[in-house]
Tab-separated table of C-alpha atoms and ligand atoms in Angstrom:
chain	number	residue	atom	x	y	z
A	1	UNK	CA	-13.397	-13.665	2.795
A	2	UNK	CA	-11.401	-13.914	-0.523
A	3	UNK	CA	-10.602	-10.636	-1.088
A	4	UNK	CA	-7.485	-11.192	-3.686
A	5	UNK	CA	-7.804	-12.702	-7.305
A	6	UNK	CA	-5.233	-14.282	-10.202
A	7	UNK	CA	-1.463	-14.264	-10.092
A	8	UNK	CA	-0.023	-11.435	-7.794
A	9	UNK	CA	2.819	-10.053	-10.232
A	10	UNK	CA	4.886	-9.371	-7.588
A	11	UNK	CA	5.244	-13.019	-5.408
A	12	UNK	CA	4.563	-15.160	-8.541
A	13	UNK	CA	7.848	-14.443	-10.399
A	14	UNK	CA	10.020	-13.864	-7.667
A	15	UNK	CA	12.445	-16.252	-5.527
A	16	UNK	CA	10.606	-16.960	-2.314
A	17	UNK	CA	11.392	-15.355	1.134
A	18	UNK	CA	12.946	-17.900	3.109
A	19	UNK	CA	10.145	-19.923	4.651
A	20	UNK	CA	9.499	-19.683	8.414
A	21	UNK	CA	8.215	-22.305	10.998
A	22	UNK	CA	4.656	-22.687	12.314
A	23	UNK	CA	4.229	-22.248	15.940
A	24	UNK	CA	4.166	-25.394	17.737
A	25	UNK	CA	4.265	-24.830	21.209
A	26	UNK	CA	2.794	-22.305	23.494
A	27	UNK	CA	4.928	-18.795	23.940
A	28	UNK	CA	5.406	-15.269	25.398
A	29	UNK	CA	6.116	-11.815	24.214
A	30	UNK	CA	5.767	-8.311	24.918
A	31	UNK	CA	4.176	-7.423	21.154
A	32	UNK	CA	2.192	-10.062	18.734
A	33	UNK	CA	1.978	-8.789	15.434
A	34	UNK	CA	-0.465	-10.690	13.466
A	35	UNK	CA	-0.302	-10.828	9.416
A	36	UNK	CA	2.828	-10.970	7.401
A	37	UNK	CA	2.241	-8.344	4.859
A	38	UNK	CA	4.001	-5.526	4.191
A	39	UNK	CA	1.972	-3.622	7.492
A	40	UNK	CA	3.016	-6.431	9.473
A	41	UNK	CA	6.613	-6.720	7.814
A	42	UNK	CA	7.331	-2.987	8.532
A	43	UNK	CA	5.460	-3.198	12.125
A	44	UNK	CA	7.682	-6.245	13.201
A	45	UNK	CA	11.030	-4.832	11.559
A	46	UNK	CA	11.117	-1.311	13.682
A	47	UNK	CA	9.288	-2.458	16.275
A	48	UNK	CA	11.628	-5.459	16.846
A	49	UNK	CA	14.848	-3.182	17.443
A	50	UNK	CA	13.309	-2.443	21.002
A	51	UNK	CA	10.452	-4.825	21.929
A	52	UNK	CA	10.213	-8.342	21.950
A	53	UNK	CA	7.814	-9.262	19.374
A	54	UNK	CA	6.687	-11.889	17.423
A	55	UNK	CA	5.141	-12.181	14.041
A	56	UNK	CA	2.684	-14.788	12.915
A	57	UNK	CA	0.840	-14.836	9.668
A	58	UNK	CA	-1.699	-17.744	8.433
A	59	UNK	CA	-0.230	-18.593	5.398
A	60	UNK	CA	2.939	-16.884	3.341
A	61	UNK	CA	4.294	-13.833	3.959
A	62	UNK	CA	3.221	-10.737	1.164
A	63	UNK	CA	1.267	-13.492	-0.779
A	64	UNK	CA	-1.926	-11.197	-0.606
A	65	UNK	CA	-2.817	-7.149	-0.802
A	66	UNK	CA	0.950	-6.837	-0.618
A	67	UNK	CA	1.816	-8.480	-3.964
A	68	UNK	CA	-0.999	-6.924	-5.955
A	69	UNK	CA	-0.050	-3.337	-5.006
A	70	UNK	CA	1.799	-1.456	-7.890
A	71	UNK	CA	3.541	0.688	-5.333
A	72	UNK	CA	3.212	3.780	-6.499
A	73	UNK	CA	5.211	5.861	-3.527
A	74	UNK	CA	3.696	9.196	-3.336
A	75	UNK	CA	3.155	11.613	-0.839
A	76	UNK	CA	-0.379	12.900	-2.043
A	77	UNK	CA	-3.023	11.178	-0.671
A	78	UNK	CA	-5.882	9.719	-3.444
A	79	UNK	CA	-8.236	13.038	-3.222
A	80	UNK	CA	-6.930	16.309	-4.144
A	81	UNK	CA	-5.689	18.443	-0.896
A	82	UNK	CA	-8.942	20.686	-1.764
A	83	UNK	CA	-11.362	17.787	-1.776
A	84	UNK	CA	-9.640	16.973	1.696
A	85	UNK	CA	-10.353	20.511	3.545
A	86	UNK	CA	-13.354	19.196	4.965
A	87	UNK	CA	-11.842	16.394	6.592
A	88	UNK	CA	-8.248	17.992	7.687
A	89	UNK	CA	-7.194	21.379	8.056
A	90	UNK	CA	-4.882	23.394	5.775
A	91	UNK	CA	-1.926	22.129	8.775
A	92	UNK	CA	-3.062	18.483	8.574
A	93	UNK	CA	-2.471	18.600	4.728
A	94	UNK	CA	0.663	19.783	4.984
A	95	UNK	CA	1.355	17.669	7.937
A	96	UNK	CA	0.376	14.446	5.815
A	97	UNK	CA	2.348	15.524	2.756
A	98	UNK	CA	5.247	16.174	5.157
A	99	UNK	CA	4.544	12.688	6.010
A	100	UNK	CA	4.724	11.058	2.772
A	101	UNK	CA	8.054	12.636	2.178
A	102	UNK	CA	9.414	11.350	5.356
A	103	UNK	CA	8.328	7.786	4.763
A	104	UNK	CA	9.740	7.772	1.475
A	105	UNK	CA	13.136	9.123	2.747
A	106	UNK	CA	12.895	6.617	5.810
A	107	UNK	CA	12.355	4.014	2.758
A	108	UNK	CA	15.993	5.192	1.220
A	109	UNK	CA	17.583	4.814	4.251
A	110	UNK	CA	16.886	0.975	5.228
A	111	UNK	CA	17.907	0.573	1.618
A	112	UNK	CA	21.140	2.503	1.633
A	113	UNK	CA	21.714	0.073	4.857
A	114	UNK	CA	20.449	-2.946	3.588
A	115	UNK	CA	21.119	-2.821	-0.093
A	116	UNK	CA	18.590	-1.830	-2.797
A	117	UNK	CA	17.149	-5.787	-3.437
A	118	UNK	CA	13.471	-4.506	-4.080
A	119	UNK	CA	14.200	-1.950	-7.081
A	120	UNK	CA	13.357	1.079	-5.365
A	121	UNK	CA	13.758	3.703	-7.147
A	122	UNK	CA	13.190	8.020	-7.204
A	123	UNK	CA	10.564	8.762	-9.308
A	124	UNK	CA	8.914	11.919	-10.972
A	125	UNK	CA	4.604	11.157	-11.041
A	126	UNK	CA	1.894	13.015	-13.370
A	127	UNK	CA	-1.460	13.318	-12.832
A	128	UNK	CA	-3.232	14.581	-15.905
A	129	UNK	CA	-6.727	14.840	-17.325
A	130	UNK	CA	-8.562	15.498	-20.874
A	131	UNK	CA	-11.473	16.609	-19.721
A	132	UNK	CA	-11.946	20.471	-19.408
A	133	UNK	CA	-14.356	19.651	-16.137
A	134	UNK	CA	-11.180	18.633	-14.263
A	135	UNK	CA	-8.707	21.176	-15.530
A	136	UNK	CA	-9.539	23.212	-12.351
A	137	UNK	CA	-8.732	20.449	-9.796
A	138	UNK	CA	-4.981	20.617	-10.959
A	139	UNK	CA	-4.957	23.738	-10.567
A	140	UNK	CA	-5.619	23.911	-7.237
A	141	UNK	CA	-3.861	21.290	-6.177
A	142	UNK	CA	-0.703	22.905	-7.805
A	143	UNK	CA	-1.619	26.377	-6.184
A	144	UNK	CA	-2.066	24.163	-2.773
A	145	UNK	CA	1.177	22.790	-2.909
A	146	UNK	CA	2.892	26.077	-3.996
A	147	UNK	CA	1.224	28.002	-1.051
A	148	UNK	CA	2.660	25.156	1.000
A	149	UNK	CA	5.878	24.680	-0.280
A	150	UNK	CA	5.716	21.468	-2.338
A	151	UNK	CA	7.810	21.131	-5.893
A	152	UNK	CA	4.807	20.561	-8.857
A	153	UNK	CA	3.943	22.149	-11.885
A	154	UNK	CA	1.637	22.212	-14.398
A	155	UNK	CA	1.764	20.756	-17.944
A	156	UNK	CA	-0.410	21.616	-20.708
A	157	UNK	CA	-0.543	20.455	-24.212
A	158	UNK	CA	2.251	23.352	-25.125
A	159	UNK	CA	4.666	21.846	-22.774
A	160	UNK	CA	3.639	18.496	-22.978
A	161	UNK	CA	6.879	16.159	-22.850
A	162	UNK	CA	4.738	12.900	-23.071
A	163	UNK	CA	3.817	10.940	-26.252
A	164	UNK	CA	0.110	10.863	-25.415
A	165	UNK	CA	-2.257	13.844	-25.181
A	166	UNK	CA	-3.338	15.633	-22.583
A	167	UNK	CA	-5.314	18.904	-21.690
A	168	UNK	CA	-4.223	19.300	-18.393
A	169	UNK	CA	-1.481	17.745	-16.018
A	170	UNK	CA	0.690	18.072	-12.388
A	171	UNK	CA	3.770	17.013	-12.940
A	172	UNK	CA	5.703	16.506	-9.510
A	173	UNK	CA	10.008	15.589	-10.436
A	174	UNK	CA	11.057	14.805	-6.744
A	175	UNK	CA	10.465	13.253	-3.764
A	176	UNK	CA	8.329	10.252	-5.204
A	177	UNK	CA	9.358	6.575	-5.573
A	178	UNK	CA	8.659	2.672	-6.594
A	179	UNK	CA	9.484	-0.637	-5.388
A	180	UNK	CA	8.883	-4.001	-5.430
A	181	UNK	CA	6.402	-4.619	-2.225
A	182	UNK	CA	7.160	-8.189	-2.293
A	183	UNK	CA	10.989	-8.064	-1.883
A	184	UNK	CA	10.467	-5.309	0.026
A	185	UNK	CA	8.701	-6.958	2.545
A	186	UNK	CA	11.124	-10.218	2.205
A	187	UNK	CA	14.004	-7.787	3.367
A	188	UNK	CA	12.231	-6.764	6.039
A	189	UNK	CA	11.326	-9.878	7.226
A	190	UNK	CA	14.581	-10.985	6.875
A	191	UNK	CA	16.343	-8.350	8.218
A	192	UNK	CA	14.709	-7.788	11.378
A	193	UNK	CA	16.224	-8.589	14.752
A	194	UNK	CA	13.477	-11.505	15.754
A	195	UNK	CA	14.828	-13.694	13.243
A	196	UNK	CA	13.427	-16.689	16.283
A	197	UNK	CA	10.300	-15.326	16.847
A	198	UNK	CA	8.910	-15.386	12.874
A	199	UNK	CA	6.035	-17.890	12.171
A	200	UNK	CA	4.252	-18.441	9.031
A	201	UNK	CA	1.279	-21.019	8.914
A	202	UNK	CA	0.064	-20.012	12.351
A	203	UNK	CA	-3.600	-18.565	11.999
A	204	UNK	CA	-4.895	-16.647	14.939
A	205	UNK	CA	-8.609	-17.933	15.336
A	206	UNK	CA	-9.401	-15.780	18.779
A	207	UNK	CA	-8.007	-13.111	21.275
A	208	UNK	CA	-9.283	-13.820	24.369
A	209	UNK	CA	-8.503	-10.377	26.958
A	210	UNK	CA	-7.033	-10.839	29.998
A	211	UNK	CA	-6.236	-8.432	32.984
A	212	UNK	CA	-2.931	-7.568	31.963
A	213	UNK	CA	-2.831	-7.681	28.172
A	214	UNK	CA	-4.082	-10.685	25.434
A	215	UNK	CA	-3.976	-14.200	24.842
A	216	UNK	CA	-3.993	-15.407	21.119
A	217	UNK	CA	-5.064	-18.719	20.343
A	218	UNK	CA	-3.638	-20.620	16.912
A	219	UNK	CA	-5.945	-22.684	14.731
A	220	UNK	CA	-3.991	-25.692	16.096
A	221	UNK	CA	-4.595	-24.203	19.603
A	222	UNK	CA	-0.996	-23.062	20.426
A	223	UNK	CA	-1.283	-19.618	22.683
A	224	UNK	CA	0.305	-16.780	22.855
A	225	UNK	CA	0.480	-15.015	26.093
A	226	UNK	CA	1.560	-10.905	25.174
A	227	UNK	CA	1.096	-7.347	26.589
A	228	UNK	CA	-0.349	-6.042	22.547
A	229	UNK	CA	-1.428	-6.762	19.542
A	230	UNK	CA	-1.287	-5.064	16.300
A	231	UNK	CA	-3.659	-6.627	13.942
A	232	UNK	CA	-1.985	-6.466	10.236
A	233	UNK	CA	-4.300	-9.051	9.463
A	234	UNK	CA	-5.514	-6.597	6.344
A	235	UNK	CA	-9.437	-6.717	5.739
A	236	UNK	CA	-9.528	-9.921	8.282
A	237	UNK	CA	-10.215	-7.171	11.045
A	238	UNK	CA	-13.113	-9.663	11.954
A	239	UNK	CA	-10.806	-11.286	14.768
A	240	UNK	CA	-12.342	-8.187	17.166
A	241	UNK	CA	-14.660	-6.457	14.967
A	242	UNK	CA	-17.328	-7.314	12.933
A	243	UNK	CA	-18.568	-3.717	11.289
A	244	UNK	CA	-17.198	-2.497	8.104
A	245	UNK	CA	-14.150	-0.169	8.957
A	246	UNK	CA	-13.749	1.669	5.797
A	247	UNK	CA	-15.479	1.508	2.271
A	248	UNK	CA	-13.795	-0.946	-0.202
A	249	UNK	CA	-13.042	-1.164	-3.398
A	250	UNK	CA	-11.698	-4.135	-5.906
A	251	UNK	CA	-8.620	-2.488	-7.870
A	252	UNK	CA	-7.816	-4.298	-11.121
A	253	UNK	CA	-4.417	-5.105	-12.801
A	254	UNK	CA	-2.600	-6.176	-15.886
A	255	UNK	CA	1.413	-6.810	-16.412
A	256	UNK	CA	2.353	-6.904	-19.769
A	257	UNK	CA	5.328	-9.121	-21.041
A	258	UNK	CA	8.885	-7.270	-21.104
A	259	UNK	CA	8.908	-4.890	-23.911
A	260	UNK	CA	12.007	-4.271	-25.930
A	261	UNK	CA	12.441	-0.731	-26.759
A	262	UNK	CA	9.861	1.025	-24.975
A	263	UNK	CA	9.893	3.596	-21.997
A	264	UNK	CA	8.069	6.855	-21.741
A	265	UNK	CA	9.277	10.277	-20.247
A	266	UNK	CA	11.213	9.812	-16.961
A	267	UNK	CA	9.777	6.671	-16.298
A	268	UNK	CA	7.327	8.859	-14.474
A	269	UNK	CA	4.676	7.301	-12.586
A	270	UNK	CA	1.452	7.992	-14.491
A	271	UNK	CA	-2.213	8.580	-13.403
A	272	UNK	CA	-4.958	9.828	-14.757
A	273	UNK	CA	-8.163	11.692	-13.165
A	274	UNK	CA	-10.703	9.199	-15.695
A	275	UNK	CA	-13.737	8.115	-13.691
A	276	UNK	CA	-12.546	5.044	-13.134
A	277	UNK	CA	-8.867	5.985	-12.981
A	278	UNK	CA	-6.155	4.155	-13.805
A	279	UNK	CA	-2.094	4.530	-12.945
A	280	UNK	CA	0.557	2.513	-14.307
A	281	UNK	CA	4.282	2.460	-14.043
A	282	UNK	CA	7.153	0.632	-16.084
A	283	UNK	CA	8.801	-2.431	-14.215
A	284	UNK	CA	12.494	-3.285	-14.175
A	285	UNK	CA	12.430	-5.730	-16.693
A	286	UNK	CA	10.612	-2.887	-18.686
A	287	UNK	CA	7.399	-5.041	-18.620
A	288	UNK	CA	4.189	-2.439	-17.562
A	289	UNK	CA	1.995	-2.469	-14.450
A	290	UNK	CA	-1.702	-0.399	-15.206
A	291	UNK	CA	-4.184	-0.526	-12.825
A	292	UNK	CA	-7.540	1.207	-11.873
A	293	UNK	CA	-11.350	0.591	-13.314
A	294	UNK	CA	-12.214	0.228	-9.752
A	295	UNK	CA	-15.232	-1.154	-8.436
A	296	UNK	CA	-17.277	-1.414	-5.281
A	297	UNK	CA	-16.673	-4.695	-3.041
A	298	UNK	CA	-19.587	-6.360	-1.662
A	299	UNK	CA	-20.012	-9.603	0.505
A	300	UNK	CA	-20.070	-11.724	-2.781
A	301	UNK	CA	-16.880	-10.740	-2.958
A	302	UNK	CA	-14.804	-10.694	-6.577
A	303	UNK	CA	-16.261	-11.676	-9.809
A	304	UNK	CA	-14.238	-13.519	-12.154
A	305	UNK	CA	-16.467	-12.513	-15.146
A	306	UNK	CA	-16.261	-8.900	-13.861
A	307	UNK	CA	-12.445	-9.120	-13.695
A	308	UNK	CA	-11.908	-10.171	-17.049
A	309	UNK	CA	-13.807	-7.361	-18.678
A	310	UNK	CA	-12.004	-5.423	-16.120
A	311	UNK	CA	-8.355	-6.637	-17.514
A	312	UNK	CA	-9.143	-6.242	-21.310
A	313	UNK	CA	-10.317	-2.738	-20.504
A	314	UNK	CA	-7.068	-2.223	-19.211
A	315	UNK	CA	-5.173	-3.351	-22.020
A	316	UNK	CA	-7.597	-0.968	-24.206
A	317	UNK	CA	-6.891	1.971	-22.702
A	318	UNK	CA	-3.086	0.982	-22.496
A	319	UNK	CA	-3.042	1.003	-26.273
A	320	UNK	CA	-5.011	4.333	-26.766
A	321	UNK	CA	-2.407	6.106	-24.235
A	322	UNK	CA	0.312	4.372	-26.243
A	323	UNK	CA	-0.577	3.260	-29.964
A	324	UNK	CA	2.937	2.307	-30.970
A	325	UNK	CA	2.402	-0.887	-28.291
A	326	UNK	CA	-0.588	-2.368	-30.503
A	327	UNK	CA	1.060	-6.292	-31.342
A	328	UNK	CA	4.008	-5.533	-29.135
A	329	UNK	CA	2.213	-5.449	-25.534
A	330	UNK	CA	1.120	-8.950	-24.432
A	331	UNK	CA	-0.404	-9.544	-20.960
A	332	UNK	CA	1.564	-11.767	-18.885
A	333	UNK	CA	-0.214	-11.261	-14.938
A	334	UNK	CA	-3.664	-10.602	-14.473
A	335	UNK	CA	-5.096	-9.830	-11.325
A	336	UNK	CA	-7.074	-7.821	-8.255
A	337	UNK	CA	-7.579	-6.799	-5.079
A	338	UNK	CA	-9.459	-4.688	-2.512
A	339	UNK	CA	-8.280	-1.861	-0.832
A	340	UNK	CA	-10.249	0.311	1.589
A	341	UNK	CA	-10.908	3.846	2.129
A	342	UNK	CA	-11.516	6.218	4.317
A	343	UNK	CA	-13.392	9.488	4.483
A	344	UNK	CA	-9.560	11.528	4.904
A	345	UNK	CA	-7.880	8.919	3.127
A	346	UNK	CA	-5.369	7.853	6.308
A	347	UNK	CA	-5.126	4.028	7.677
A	348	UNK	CA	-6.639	2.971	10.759
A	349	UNK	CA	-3.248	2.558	13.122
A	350	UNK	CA	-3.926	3.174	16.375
A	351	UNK	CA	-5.564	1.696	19.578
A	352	UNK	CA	-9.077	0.221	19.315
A	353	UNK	CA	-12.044	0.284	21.948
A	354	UNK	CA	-9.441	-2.313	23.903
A	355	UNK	CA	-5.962	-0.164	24.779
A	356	UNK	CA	-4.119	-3.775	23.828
A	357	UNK	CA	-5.325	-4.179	20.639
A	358	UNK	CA	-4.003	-2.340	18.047
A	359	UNK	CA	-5.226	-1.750	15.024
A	360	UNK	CA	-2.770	-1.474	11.786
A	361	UNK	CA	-4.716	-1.365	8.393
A	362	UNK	CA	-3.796	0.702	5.841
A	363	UNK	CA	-6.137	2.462	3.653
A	364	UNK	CA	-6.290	3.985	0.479
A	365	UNK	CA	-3.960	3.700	-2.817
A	366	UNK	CA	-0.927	4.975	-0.905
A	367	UNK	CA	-1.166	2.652	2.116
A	368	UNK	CA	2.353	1.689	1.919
A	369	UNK	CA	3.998	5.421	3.036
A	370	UNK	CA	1.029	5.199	5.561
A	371	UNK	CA	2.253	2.292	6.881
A	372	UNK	CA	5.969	3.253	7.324
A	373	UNK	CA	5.083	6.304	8.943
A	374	UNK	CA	2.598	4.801	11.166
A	375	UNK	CA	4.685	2.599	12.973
A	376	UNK	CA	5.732	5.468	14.852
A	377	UNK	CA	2.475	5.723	16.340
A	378	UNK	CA	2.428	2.384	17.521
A	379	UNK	CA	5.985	2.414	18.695
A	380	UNK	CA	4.740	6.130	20.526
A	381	UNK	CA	2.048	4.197	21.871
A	382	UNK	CA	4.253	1.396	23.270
A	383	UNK	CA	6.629	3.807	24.654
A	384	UNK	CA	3.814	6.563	26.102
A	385	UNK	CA	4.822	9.296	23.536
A	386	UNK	CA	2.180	11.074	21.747
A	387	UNK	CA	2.581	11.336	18.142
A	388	UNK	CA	1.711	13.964	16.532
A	389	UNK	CA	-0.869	12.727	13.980
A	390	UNK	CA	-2.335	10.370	15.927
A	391	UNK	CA	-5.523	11.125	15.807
A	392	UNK	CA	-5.431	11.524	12.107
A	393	UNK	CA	-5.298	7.434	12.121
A	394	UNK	CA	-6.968	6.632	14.674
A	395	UNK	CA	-9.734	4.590	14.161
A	396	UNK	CA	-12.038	6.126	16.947
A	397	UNK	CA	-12.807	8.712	14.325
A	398	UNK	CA	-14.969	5.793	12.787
A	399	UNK	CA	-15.633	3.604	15.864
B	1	LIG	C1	-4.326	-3.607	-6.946
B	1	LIG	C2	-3.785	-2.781	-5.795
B	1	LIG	C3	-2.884	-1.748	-6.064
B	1	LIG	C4	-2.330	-1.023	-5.008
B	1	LIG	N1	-1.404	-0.069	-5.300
B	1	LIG	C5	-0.762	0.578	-4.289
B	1	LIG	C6	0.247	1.530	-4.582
B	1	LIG	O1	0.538	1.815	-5.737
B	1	LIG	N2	0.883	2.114	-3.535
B	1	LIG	C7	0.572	1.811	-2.218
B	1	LIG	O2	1.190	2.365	-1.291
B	1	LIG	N3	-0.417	0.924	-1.924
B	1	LIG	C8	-1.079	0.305	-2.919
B	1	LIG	N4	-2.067	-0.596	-2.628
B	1	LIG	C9	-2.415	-0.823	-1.221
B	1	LIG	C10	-1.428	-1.801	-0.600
B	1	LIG	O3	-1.414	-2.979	-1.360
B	1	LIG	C11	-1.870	-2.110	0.819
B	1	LIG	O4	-1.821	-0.918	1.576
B	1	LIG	C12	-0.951	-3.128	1.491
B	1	LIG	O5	-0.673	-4.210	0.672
B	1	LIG	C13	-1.616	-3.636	2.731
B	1	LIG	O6	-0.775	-4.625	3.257
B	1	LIG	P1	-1.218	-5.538	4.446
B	1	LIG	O7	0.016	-6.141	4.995
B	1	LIG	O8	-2.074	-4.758	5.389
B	1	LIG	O9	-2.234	-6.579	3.807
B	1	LIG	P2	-1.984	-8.031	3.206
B	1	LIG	O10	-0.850	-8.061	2.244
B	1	LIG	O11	-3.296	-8.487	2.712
B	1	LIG	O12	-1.507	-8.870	4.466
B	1	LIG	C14	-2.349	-9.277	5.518
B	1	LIG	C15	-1.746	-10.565	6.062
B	1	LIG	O13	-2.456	-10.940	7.239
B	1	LIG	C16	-2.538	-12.358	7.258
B	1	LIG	N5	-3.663	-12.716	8.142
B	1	LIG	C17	-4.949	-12.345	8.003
B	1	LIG	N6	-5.696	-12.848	9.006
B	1	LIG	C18	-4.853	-13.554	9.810
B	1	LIG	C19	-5.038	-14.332	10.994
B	1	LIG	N7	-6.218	-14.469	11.562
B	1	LIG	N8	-3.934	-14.929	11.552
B	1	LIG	C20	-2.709	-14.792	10.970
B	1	LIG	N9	-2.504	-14.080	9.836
B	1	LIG	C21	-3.549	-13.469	9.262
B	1	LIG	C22	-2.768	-12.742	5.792
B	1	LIG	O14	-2.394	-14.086	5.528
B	1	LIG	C23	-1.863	-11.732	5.073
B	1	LIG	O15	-0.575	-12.238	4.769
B	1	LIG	C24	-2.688	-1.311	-3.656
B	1	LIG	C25	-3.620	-2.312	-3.401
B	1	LIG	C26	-4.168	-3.052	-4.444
B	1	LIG	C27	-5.151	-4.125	-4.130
């Protein structure tokens, strides 16, 4: 199901990661990683450095969820930690922030040792709200985070550094990030040690079990004989499973045209707590990425009539937060995509009812630091070591 619309920002104006062969004959390996994403892309690059693995994906690698995600690195999860205490305990929330740092840190480091070709870059976030009914969340979020040792604090309208108004706000300086999840994912890809074992065009239509691990057969009916399987095959989860794994939701976007001139506090990564929400972040060509007015996916899948209301709502509320951009902002990229969620916000990365299938979907808005954490897991899993969150991800809490 078509569950990506428009021109991705992020693969559409970029110089193409070097294109890799289809599979053509039948092969062996210890791990098959299916989908070329950025799961798959971060699965096959750690994973690679002790297993043999290969990597198939069924078209292009990043050309889907990957390249409509604004990337937004943060460490919070979407809900609030408080809104979360019914689904993780006060040590799981701190354990998942924890998290969130690490994977941005373990971010830094493949860039100081690759070079920094996907713009990442530290960044401070706010979250802020206008409406008096949410001027309590903040609050306890900040007093969560305090209690638990986490930098944040609060602006209000007599410390207010930003050009816009706002009643209330959490304004976090360190420890948060961007990138560009399409180069990202290129320099993984590139980078990693099975530079012979990388196949693009190579759809897996069925996994057949067998005693001693799985057989994956191509469209074109190449197989591949291996031990595991991670599925990064994003919402195409209907290889082994055909229930709904996690609610989902279309996200919409808009990229405006490089705009000479204009920046905002910090370059902080913005979001609001609107119902729908929206985020947005300056690009390095100072063009601006907003997204939010979320909807609910269904079957039909995504509406182009919907979307365009969807985009020029963006664009409204882009002026209102910034009035001086009225005949300067153009849009130049419009599009969407659906992300899922779960009830505690965490990915589903972790075995499935078969112990050679592995499942690695990430959820939610932050699915990227997900991801790069819960490779771990897998590579635990691989090498019998427990991880410690495990069961945080794994999808038997659904199942
Ligand atoms: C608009 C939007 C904004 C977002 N913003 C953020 C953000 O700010 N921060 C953040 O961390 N996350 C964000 N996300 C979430 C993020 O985009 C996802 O977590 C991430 O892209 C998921 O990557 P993926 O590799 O799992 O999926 P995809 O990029 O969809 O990749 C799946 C791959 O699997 C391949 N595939 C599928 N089936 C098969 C098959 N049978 N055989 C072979 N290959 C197959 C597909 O071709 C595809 O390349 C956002 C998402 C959206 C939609």
């Amino acid at each position: 199901m078509e569950y990506v619309k428009g021109r991705p920002f992020f693969c559409f104006n970029k110089t193409l990661i070097k294109s890799y062969p289809y599979l053509k004959k039948d092969i062996e390996c210890d791990v098959l990683i299916i989908g070329g994403g950025i799961d798959g892309a971060i699965a096959n690059f750690y994973l690679a450095q002790n297993h043999d693995v290969v990597l198939v994906d069924k078209g292009r690698f990043g050309y889907l969820c990957t390249s409509c995600a604004t990337a937004l690195l943060e460490y919070q999860l979407d809900a609030f930690a408080n809104d979360l205490s019914t689904e993780m305990t006060n040590n799981d929330l701190t354990d998942v922030y924890n998290m969130g740092l690490y994977a941005i840190n373990k971010i830094e480091s493949f860039i100081k040792k690759y070079g920094n070709k996907c713009y990442f870059n530290k960044r401070p976030t706010l979250i802020f709200t206008n409406s008096i009914l949410d001027e309590n969340k903040i609050e306890q979020e900040y007093n969560f985070r305090k209690q638990n040792g986490f930098n944040s604090k609060i602006i209000t309208p007599n410390n207010n550094p930003f050009s816009f108004e706002l009643k209330k706000g959490l304004y976090c300086e360190d420890g948060e990030a961007e990138l560009d999840p399409y180069l990202f994912t290129k320099q993984l890809i590139e980078n990693a040690k099975n530079q012979k074992r990388i196949y693009e065009n190579t759809e897996i239509t069925k996994l057949v079990n067998t005693k001693d691990g799985v057989i994956a057969i191509s469209h074109y009916s190449q197989q591949i004989k291996c031990k595991k399987v991670v599925l990064a095959t994003g919402f195409n989860w209907e290889l082994i499973n055909k229930h709904n794994l996690c609610e989902r939701t279309i996200t919409y976007s808009i990229v405006t045209k490089p705009i000479k001139n204009f920046s905002w506090y910090n370059n902080t990564l913005l979001q609001d707590l609107n119902s729908p929400y929206h985020y947005l972040r300056l690009l390095p060509d100072n063009r601006i990425i907003i997204g939010g007015e979320d909807t609910k996916f269904n079957e039909k899948g995504i509406k182009e009539k919907v979307a365009l209301k969807k985009y020029d709502k963006l664009y409204d509320y882009l002026l209102e937060l910034f009035p001086s951009l009225q005949n300067k902002a153009e849009i130049d990229y419009s599009f969407c995509g659906s992300f899922g969620s779960t009830t505690n916000n965490l990915g589903l990365m972790e075995e499935t009812e078969n112990k050679n299938i592995l499942y690695f979907i990430s959820c939610g808005a932050n699915g990227i630091i997900n991801a790069m954490y819960a490779v771990e897991i897998l590579d635990g899993i691989l090498n019998n070591r427990k991880n410690k969150l495990e069961n945080l991800f794994s999808p038997k809490r659904i199942l």
